[in-house]
PDB file of C-alpha atoms in Angstrom:
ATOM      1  CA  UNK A   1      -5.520  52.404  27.476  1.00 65.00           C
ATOM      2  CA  UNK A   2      -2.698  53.314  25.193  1.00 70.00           C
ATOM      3  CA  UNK A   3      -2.165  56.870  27.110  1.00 73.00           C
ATOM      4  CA  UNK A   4      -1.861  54.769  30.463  1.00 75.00           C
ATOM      5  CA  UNK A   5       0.189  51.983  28.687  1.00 70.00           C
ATOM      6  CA  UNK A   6       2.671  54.555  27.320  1.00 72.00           C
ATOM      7  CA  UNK A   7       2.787  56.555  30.649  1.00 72.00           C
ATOM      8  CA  UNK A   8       3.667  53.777  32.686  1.00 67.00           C
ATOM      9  CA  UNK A   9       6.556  52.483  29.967  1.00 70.00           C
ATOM     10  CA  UNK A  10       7.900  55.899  28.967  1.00 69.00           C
ATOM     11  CA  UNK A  11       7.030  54.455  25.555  1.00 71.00           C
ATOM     12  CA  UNK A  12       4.473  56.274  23.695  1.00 72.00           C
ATOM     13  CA  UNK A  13       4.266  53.587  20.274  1.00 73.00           C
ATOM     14  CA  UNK A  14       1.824  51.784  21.856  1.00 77.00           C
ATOM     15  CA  UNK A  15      -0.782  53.701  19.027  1.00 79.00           C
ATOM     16  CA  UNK A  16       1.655  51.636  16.118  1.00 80.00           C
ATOM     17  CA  UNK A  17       1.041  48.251  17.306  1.00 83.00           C
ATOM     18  CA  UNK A  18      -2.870  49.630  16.688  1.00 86.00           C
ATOM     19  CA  UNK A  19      -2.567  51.454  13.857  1.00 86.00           C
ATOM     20  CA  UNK A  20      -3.101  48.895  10.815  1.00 93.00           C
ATOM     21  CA  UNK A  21      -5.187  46.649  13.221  1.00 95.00           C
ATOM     22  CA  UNK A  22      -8.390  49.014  14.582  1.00 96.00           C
ATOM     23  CA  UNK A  23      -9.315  49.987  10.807  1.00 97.00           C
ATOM     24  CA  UNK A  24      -9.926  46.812   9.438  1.00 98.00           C
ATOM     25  CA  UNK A  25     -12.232  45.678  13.029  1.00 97.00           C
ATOM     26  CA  UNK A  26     -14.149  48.993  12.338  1.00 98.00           C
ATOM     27  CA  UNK A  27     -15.069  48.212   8.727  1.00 98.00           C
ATOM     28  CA  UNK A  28     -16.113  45.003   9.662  1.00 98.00           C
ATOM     29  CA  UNK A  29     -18.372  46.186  12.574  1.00 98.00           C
ATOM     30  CA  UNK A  30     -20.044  48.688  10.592  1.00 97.00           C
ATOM     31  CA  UNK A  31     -20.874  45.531   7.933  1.00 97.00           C
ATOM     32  CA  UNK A  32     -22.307  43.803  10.824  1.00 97.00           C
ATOM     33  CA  UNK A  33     -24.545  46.796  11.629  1.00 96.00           C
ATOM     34  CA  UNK A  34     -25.093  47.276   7.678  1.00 95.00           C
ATOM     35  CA  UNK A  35     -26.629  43.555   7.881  1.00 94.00           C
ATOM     36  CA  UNK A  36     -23.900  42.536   5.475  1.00 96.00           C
ATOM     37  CA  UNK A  37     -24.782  45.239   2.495  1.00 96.00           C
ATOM     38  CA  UNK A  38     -22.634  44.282  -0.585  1.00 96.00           C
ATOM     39  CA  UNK A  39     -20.871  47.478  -0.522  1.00 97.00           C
ATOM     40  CA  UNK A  40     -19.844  47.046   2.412  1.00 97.00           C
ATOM     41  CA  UNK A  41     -18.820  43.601   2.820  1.00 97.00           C
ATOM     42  CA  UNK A  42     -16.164  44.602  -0.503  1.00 98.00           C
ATOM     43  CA  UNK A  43     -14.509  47.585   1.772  1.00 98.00           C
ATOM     44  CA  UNK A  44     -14.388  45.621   4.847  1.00 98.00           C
ATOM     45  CA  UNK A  45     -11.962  43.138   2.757  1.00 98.00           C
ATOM     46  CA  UNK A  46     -10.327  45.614   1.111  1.00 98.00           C
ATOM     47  CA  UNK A  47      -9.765  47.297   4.790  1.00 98.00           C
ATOM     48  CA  UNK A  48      -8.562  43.286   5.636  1.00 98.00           C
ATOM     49  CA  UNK A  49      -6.500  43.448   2.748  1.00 98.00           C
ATOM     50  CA  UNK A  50      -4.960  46.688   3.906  1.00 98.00           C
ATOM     51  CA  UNK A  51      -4.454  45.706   7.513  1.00 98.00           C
ATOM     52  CA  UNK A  52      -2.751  42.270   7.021  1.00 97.00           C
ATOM     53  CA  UNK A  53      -0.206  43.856   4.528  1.00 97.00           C
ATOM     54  CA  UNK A  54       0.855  46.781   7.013  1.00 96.00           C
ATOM     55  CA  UNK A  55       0.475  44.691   9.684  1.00 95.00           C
ATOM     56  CA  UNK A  56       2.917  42.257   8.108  1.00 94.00           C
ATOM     57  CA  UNK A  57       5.480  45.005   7.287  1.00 93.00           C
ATOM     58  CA  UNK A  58       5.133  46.614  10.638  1.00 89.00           C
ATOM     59  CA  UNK A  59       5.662  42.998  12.666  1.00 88.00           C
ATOM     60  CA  UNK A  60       8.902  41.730  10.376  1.00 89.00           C
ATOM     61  CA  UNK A  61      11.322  45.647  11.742  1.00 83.00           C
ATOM     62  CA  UNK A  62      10.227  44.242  14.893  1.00 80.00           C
ATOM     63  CA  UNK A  63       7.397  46.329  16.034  1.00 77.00           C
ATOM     64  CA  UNK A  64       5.641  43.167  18.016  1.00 75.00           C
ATOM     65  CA  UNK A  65       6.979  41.929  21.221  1.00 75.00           C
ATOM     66  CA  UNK A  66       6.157  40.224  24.562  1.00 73.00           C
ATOM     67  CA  UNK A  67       5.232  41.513  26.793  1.00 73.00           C
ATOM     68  CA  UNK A  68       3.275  43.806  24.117  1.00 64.00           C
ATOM     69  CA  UNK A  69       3.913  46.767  25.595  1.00 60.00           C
ATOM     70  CA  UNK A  70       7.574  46.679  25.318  1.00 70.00           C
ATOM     71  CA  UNK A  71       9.728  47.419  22.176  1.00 68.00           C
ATOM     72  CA  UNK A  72      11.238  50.232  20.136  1.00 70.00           C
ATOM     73  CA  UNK A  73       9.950  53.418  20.327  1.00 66.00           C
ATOM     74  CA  UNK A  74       9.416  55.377  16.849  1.00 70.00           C
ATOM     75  CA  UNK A  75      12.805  57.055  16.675  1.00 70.00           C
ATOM     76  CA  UNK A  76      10.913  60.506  15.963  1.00 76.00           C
ATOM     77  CA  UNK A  77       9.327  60.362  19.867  1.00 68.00           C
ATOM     78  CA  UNK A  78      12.359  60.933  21.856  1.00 77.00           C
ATOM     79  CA  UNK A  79      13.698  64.090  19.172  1.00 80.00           C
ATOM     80  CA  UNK A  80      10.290  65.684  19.777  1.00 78.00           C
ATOM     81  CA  UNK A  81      10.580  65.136  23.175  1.00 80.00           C
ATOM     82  CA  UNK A  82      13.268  67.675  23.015  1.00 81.00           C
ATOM     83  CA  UNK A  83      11.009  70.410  21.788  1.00 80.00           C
ATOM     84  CA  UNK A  84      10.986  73.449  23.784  1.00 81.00           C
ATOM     85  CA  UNK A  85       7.546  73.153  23.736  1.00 82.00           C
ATOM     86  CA  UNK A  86       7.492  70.069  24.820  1.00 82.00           C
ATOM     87  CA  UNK A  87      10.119  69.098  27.004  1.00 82.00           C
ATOM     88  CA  UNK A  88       8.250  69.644  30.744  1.00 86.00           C
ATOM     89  CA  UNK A  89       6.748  66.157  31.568  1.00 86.00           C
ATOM     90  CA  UNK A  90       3.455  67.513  31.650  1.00 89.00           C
ATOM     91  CA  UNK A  91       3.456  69.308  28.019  1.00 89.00           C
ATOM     92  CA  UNK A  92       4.627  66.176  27.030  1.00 75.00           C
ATOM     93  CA  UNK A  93       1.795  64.711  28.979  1.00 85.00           C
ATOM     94  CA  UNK A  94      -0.347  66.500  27.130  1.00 90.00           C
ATOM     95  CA  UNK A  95       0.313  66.228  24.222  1.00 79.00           C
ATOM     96  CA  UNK A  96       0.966  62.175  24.618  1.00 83.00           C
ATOM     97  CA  UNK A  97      -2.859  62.361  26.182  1.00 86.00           C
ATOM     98  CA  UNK A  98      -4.553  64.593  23.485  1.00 83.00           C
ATOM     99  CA  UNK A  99      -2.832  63.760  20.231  1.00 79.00           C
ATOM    100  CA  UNK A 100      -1.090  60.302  20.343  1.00 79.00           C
ATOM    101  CA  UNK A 101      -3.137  58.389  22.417  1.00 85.00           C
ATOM    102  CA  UNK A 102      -6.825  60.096  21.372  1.00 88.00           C
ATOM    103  CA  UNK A 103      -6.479  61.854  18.156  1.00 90.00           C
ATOM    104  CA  UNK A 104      -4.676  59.243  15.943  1.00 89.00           C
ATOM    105  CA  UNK A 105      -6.809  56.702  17.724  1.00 90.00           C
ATOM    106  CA  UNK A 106      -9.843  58.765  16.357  1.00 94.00           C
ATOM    107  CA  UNK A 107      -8.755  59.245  13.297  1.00 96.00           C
ATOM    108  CA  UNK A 108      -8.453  55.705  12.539  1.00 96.00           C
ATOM    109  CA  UNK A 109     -12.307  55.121  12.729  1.00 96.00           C
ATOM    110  CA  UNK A 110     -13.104  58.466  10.834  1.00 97.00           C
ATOM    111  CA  UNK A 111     -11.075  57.143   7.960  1.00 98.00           C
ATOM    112  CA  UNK A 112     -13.064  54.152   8.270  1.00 98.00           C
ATOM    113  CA  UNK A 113     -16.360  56.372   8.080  1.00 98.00           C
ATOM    114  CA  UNK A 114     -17.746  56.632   4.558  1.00 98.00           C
ATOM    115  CA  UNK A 115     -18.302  52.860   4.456  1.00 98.00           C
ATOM    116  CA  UNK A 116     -21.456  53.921   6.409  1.00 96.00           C
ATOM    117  CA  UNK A 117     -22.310  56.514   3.258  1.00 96.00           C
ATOM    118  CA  UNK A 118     -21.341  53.642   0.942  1.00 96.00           C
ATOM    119  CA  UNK A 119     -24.552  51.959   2.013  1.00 93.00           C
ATOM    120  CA  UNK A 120     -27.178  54.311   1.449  1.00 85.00           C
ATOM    121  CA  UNK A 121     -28.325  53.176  -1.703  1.00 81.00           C
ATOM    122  CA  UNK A 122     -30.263  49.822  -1.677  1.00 78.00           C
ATOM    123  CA  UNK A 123     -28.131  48.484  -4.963  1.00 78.00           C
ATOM    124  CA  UNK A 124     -25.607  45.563  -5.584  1.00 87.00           C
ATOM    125  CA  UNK A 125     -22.130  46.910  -6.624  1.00 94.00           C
ATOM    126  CA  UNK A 126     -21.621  48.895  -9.598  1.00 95.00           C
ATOM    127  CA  UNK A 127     -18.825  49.713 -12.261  1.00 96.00           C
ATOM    128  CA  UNK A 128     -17.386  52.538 -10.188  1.00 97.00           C
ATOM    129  CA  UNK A 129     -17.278  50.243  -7.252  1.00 97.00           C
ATOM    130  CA  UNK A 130     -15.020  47.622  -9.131  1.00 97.00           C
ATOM    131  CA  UNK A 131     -12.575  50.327 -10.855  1.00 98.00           C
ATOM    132  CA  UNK A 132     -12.022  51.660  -7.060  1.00 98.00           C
ATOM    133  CA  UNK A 133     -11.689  48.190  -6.023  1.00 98.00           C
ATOM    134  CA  UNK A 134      -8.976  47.904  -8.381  1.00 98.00           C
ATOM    135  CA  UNK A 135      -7.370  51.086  -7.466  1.00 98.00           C
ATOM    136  CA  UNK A 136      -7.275  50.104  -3.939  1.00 98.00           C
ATOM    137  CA  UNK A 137      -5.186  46.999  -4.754  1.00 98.00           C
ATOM    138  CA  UNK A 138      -3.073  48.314  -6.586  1.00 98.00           C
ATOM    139  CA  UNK A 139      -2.294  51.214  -4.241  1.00 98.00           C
ATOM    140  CA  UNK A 140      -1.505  48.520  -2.235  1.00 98.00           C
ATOM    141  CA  UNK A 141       0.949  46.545  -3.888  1.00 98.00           C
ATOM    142  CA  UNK A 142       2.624  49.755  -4.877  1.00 97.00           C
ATOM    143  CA  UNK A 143       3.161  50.663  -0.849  1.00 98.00           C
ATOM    144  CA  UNK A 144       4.137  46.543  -0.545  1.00 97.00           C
ATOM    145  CA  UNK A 145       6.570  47.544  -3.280  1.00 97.00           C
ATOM    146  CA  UNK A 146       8.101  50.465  -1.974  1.00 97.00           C
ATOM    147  CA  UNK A 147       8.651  49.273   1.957  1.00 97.00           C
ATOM    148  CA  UNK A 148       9.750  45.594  -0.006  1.00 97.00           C
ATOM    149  CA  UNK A 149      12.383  48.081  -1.531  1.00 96.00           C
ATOM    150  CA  UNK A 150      13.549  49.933   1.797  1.00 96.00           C
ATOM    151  CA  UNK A 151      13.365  46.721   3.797  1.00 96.00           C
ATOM    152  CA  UNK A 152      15.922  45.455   1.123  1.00 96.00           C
ATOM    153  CA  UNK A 153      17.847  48.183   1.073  1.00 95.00           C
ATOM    154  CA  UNK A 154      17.923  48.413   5.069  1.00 94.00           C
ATOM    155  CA  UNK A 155      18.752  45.213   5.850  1.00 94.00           C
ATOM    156  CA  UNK A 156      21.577  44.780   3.557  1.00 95.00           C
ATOM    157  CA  UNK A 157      23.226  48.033   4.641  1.00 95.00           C
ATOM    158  CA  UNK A 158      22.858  47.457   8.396  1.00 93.00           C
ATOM    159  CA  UNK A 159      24.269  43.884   7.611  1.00 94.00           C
ATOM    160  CA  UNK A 160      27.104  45.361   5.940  1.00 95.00           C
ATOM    161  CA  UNK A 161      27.745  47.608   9.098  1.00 93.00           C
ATOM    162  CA  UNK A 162      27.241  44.802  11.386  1.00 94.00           C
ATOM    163  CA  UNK A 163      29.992  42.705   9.551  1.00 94.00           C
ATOM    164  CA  UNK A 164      32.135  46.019   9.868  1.00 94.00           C
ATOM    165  CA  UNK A 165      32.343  46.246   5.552  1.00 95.00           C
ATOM    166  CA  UNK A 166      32.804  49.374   3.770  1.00 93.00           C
ATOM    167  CA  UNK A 167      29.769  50.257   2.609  1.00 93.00           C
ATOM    168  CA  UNK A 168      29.968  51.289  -1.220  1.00 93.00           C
ATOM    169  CA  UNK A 169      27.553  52.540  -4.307  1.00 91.00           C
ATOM    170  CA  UNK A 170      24.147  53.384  -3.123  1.00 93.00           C
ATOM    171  CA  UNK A 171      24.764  51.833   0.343  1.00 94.00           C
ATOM    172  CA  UNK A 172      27.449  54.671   1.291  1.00 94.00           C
ATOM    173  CA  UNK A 173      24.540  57.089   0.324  1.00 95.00           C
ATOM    174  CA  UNK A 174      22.645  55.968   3.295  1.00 95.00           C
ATOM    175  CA  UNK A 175      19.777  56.238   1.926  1.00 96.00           C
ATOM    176  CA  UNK A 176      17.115  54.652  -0.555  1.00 96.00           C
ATOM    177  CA  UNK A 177      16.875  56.870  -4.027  1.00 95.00           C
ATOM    178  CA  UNK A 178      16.359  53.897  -6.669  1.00 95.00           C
ATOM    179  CA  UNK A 179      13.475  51.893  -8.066  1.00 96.00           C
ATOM    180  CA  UNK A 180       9.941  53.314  -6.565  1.00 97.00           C
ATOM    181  CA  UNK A 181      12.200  55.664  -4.415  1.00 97.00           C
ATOM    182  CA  UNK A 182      13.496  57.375  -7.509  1.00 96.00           C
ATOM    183  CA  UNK A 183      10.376  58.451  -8.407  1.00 96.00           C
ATOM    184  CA  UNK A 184       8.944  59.695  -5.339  1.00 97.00           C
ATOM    185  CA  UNK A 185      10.875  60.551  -1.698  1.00 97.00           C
ATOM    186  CA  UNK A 186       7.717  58.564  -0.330  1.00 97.00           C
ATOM    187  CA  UNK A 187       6.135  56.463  -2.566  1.00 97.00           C
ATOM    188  CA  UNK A 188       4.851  54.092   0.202  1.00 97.00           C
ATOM    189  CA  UNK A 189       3.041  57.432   1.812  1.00 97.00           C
ATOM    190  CA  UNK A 190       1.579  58.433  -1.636  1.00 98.00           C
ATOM    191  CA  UNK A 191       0.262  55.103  -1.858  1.00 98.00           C
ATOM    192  CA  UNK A 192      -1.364  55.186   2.016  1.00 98.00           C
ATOM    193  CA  UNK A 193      -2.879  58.396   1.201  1.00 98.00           C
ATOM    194  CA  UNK A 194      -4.442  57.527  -1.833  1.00 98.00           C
ATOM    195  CA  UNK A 195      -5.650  54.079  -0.521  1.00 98.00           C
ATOM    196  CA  UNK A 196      -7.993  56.019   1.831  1.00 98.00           C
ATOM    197  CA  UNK A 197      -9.193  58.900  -0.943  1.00 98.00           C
ATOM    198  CA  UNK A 198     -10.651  55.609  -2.917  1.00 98.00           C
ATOM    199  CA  UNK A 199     -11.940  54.345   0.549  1.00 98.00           C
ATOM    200  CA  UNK A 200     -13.602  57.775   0.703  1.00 98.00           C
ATOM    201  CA  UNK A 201     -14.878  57.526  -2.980  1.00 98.00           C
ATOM    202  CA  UNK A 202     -16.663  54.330  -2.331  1.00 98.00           C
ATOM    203  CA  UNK A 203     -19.002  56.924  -0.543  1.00 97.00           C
ATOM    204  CA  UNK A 204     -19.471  58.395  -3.661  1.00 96.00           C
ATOM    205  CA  UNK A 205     -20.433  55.236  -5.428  1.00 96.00           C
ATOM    206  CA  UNK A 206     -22.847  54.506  -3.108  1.00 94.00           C
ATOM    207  CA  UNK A 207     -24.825  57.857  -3.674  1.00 92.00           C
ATOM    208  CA  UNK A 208     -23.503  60.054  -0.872  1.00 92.00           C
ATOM    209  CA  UNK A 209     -22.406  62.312  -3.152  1.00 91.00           C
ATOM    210  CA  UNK A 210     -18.852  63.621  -4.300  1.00 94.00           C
ATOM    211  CA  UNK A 211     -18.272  65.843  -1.019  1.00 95.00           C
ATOM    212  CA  UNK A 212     -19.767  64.616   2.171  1.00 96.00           C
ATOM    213  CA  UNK A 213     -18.964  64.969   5.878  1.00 97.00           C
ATOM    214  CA  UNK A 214     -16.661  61.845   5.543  1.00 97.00           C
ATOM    215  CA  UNK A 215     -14.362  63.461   3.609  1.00 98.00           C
ATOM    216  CA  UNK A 216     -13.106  64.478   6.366  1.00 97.00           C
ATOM    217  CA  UNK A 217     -11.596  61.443   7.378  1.00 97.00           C
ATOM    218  CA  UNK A 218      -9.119  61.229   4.381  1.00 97.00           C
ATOM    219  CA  UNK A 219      -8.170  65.303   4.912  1.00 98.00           C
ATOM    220  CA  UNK A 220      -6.841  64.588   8.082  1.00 97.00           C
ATOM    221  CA  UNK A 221      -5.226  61.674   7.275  1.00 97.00           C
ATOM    222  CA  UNK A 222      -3.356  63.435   4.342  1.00 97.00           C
ATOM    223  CA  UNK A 223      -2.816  66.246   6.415  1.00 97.00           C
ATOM    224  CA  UNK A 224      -1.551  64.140   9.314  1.00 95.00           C
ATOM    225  CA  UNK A 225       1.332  62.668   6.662  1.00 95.00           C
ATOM    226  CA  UNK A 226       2.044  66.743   5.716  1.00 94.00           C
ATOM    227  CA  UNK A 227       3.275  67.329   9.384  1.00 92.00           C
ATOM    228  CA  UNK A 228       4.903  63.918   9.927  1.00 92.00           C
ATOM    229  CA  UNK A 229       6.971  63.827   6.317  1.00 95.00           C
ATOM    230  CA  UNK A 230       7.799  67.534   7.036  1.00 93.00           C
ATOM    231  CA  UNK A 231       9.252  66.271  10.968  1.00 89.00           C
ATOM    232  CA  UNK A 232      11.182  63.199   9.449  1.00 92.00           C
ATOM    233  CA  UNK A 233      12.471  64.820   6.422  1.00 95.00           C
ATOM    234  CA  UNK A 234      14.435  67.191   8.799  1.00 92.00           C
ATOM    235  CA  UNK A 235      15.722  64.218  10.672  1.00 92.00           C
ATOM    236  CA  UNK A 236      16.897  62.481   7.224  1.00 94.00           C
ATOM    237  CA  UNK A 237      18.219  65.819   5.522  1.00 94.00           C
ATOM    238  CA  UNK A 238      20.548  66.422   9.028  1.00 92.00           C
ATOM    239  CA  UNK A 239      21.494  63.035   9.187  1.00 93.00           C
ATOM    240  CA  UNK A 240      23.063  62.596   5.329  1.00 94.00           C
ATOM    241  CA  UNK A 241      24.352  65.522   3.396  1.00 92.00           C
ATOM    242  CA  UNK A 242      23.487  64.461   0.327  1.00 95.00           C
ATOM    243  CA  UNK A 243      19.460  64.122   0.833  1.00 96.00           C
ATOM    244  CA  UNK A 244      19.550  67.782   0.263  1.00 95.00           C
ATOM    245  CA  UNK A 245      20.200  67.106  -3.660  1.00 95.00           C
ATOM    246  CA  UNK A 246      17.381  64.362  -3.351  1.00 96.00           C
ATOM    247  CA  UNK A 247      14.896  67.134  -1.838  1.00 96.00           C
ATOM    248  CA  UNK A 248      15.529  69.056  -5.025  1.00 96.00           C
ATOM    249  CA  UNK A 249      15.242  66.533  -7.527  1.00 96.00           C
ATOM    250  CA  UNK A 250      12.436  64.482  -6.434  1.00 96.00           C
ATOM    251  CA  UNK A 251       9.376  64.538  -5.788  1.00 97.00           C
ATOM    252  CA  UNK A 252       7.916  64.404  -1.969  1.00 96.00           C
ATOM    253  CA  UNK A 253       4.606  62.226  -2.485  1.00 95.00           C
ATOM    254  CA  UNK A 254       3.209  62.166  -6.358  1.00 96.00           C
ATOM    255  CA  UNK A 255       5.752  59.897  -7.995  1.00 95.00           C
ATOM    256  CA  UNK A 256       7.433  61.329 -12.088  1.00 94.00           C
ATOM    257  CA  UNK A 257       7.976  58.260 -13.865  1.00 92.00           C
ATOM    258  CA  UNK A 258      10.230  60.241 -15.827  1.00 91.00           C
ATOM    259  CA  UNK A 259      12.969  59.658 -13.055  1.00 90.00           C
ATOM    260  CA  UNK A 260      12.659  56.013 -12.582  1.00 88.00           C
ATOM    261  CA  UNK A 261      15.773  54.049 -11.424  1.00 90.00           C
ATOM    262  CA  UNK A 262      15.916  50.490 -10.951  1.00 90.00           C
ATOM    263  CA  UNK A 263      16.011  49.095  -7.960  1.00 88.00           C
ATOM    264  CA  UNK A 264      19.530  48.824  -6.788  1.00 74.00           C
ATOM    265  CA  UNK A 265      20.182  45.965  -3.929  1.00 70.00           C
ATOM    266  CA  UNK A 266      23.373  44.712  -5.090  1.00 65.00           C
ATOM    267  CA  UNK A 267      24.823  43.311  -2.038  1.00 52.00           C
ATOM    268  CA  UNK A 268      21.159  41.130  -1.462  1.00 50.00           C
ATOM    269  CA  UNK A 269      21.994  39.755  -4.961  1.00 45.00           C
ATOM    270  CA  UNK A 270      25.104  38.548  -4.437  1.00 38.00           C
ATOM    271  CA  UNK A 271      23.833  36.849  -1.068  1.00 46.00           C
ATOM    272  CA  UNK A 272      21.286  34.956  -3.317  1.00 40.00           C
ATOM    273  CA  UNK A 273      24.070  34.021  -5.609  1.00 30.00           C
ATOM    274  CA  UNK A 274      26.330  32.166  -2.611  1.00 32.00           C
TER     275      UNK A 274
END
């Protein structure tokens, strides 16, 4: 559906308006088949938890509209569109049929997968089982954070463009390098990628073992983010000169305390203040 959607509107998001959506309905349909184990009733709410959360951050920079199908396009489509590789209509084609449409479509149930190891063993919930728990909200609220940040940031710098205003301090940078940002390029990605390693290690709690074939679920999905970060970083590094010195001095995923800024949204605080 979202190949044909996409081909027929020229724009291929339609796999965004899915992506924090499918996960959570898959968790919940493999507690259904589970008969409600306790296991994984707690990861289908954590998946929830998850879902509503992205979901929220995805609708608010506009990604929802009617009709449905309609809206922005992710602003990395079009530039890869211009790969040499890609560039014929039916390369594109292809690779709109095989890897947009089906493979990150896949991958959003195989991510969902070890919830089916996490209920092997006939046992309530354990210690482990609350600690990852924990983890997982946390992770969380440290990706809330960090898009909370850039939303912030973005909105007060496009207003200040909008309103035709010089931009100044961090603003004229262009781009986010304070508070969670300081410490990490992508602190929200860190945090997505981690979320689903605990999802995996639920697996693990409930007896499957440390490595088992649905570990392949979060490999994907961290190498998936290795080919995307490595795409947009290019766009970002040719778009502001200085995100070269930001390359070198900080970190790309796992965020170093050591460099922690504060969050710097100046031109939102004075808004609060009038």
């Amino acid at each position: 559906l979202c190949f044909v959607v996409s081909t027929v509107t020229g724009n291929v998001s339609q796999v965004d308006k899915l992506w924090s959506i499918t996960p959570a309905l898959y968790a919940w349909q493999i507690a259904v088949f589970s008969e409600f184990h306790t296991r994984a009733v707690l990861m289908a709410s954590l998946a929830t938890i998850w879902a509503v959360r992205l979901t929220y951050n995805f609708a608010r920079r506009g990604g929802y509209t009617w009709p449905p199908w309609e809206g922005e396009e992710d602003y990395r489509w079009p530039i890869l569109r211009k790969n040499p590789y890609l560039s014929h209509p039916v390369a594109w084609m292809a690779f709109n049929l095989g890897f947009i449409s089906f493979y990150q479509h896949a991958l959003l149930l195989v991510i969902v997968l070890p919830e089916i190891m996490a209920t092997s063993s006939e046992g309530g919930l354990n210690l482990m089982d609350w600690v990852l728990a924990l983890l997982f909200l946390l992770l969380v609220m440290v990706e809330y954070q960090a898009d909370q940040q850039q939303y912030e940031y973005q909105t007060e710098k496009y207003r200040l463009k909008g309103a035709k205003q010089p931009l100044y301090g961090e603003y004229e940078v262009g781009f986010l390098r304070t508070g969670l940002w300081s410490m990490s390029r992508h602190p929200n990605y860190f945090a997505e990628q981690s979320i689903w390693i605990v999802f995996y290690l639920f697996s693990v709690s409930g007896g499957a073992g440390l490595i088992n074939w649905t570990i392949i679920g979060a490999i994907l999905y961290v190498l998936l983010f290795q080919g995307s970060v490595a795409f947009s970083e290019g766009i970002t590094a040719g778009k502001y000169p200085r995100y070269a010195e930001y390359q070198a001095t900080v970190p790309l995923f796992i965020p170093n305390p050591t460099m922690f800024k504060p969050f710097w949204n100046d031109g939102a605080t004075m808004k609060k203040r009038r």
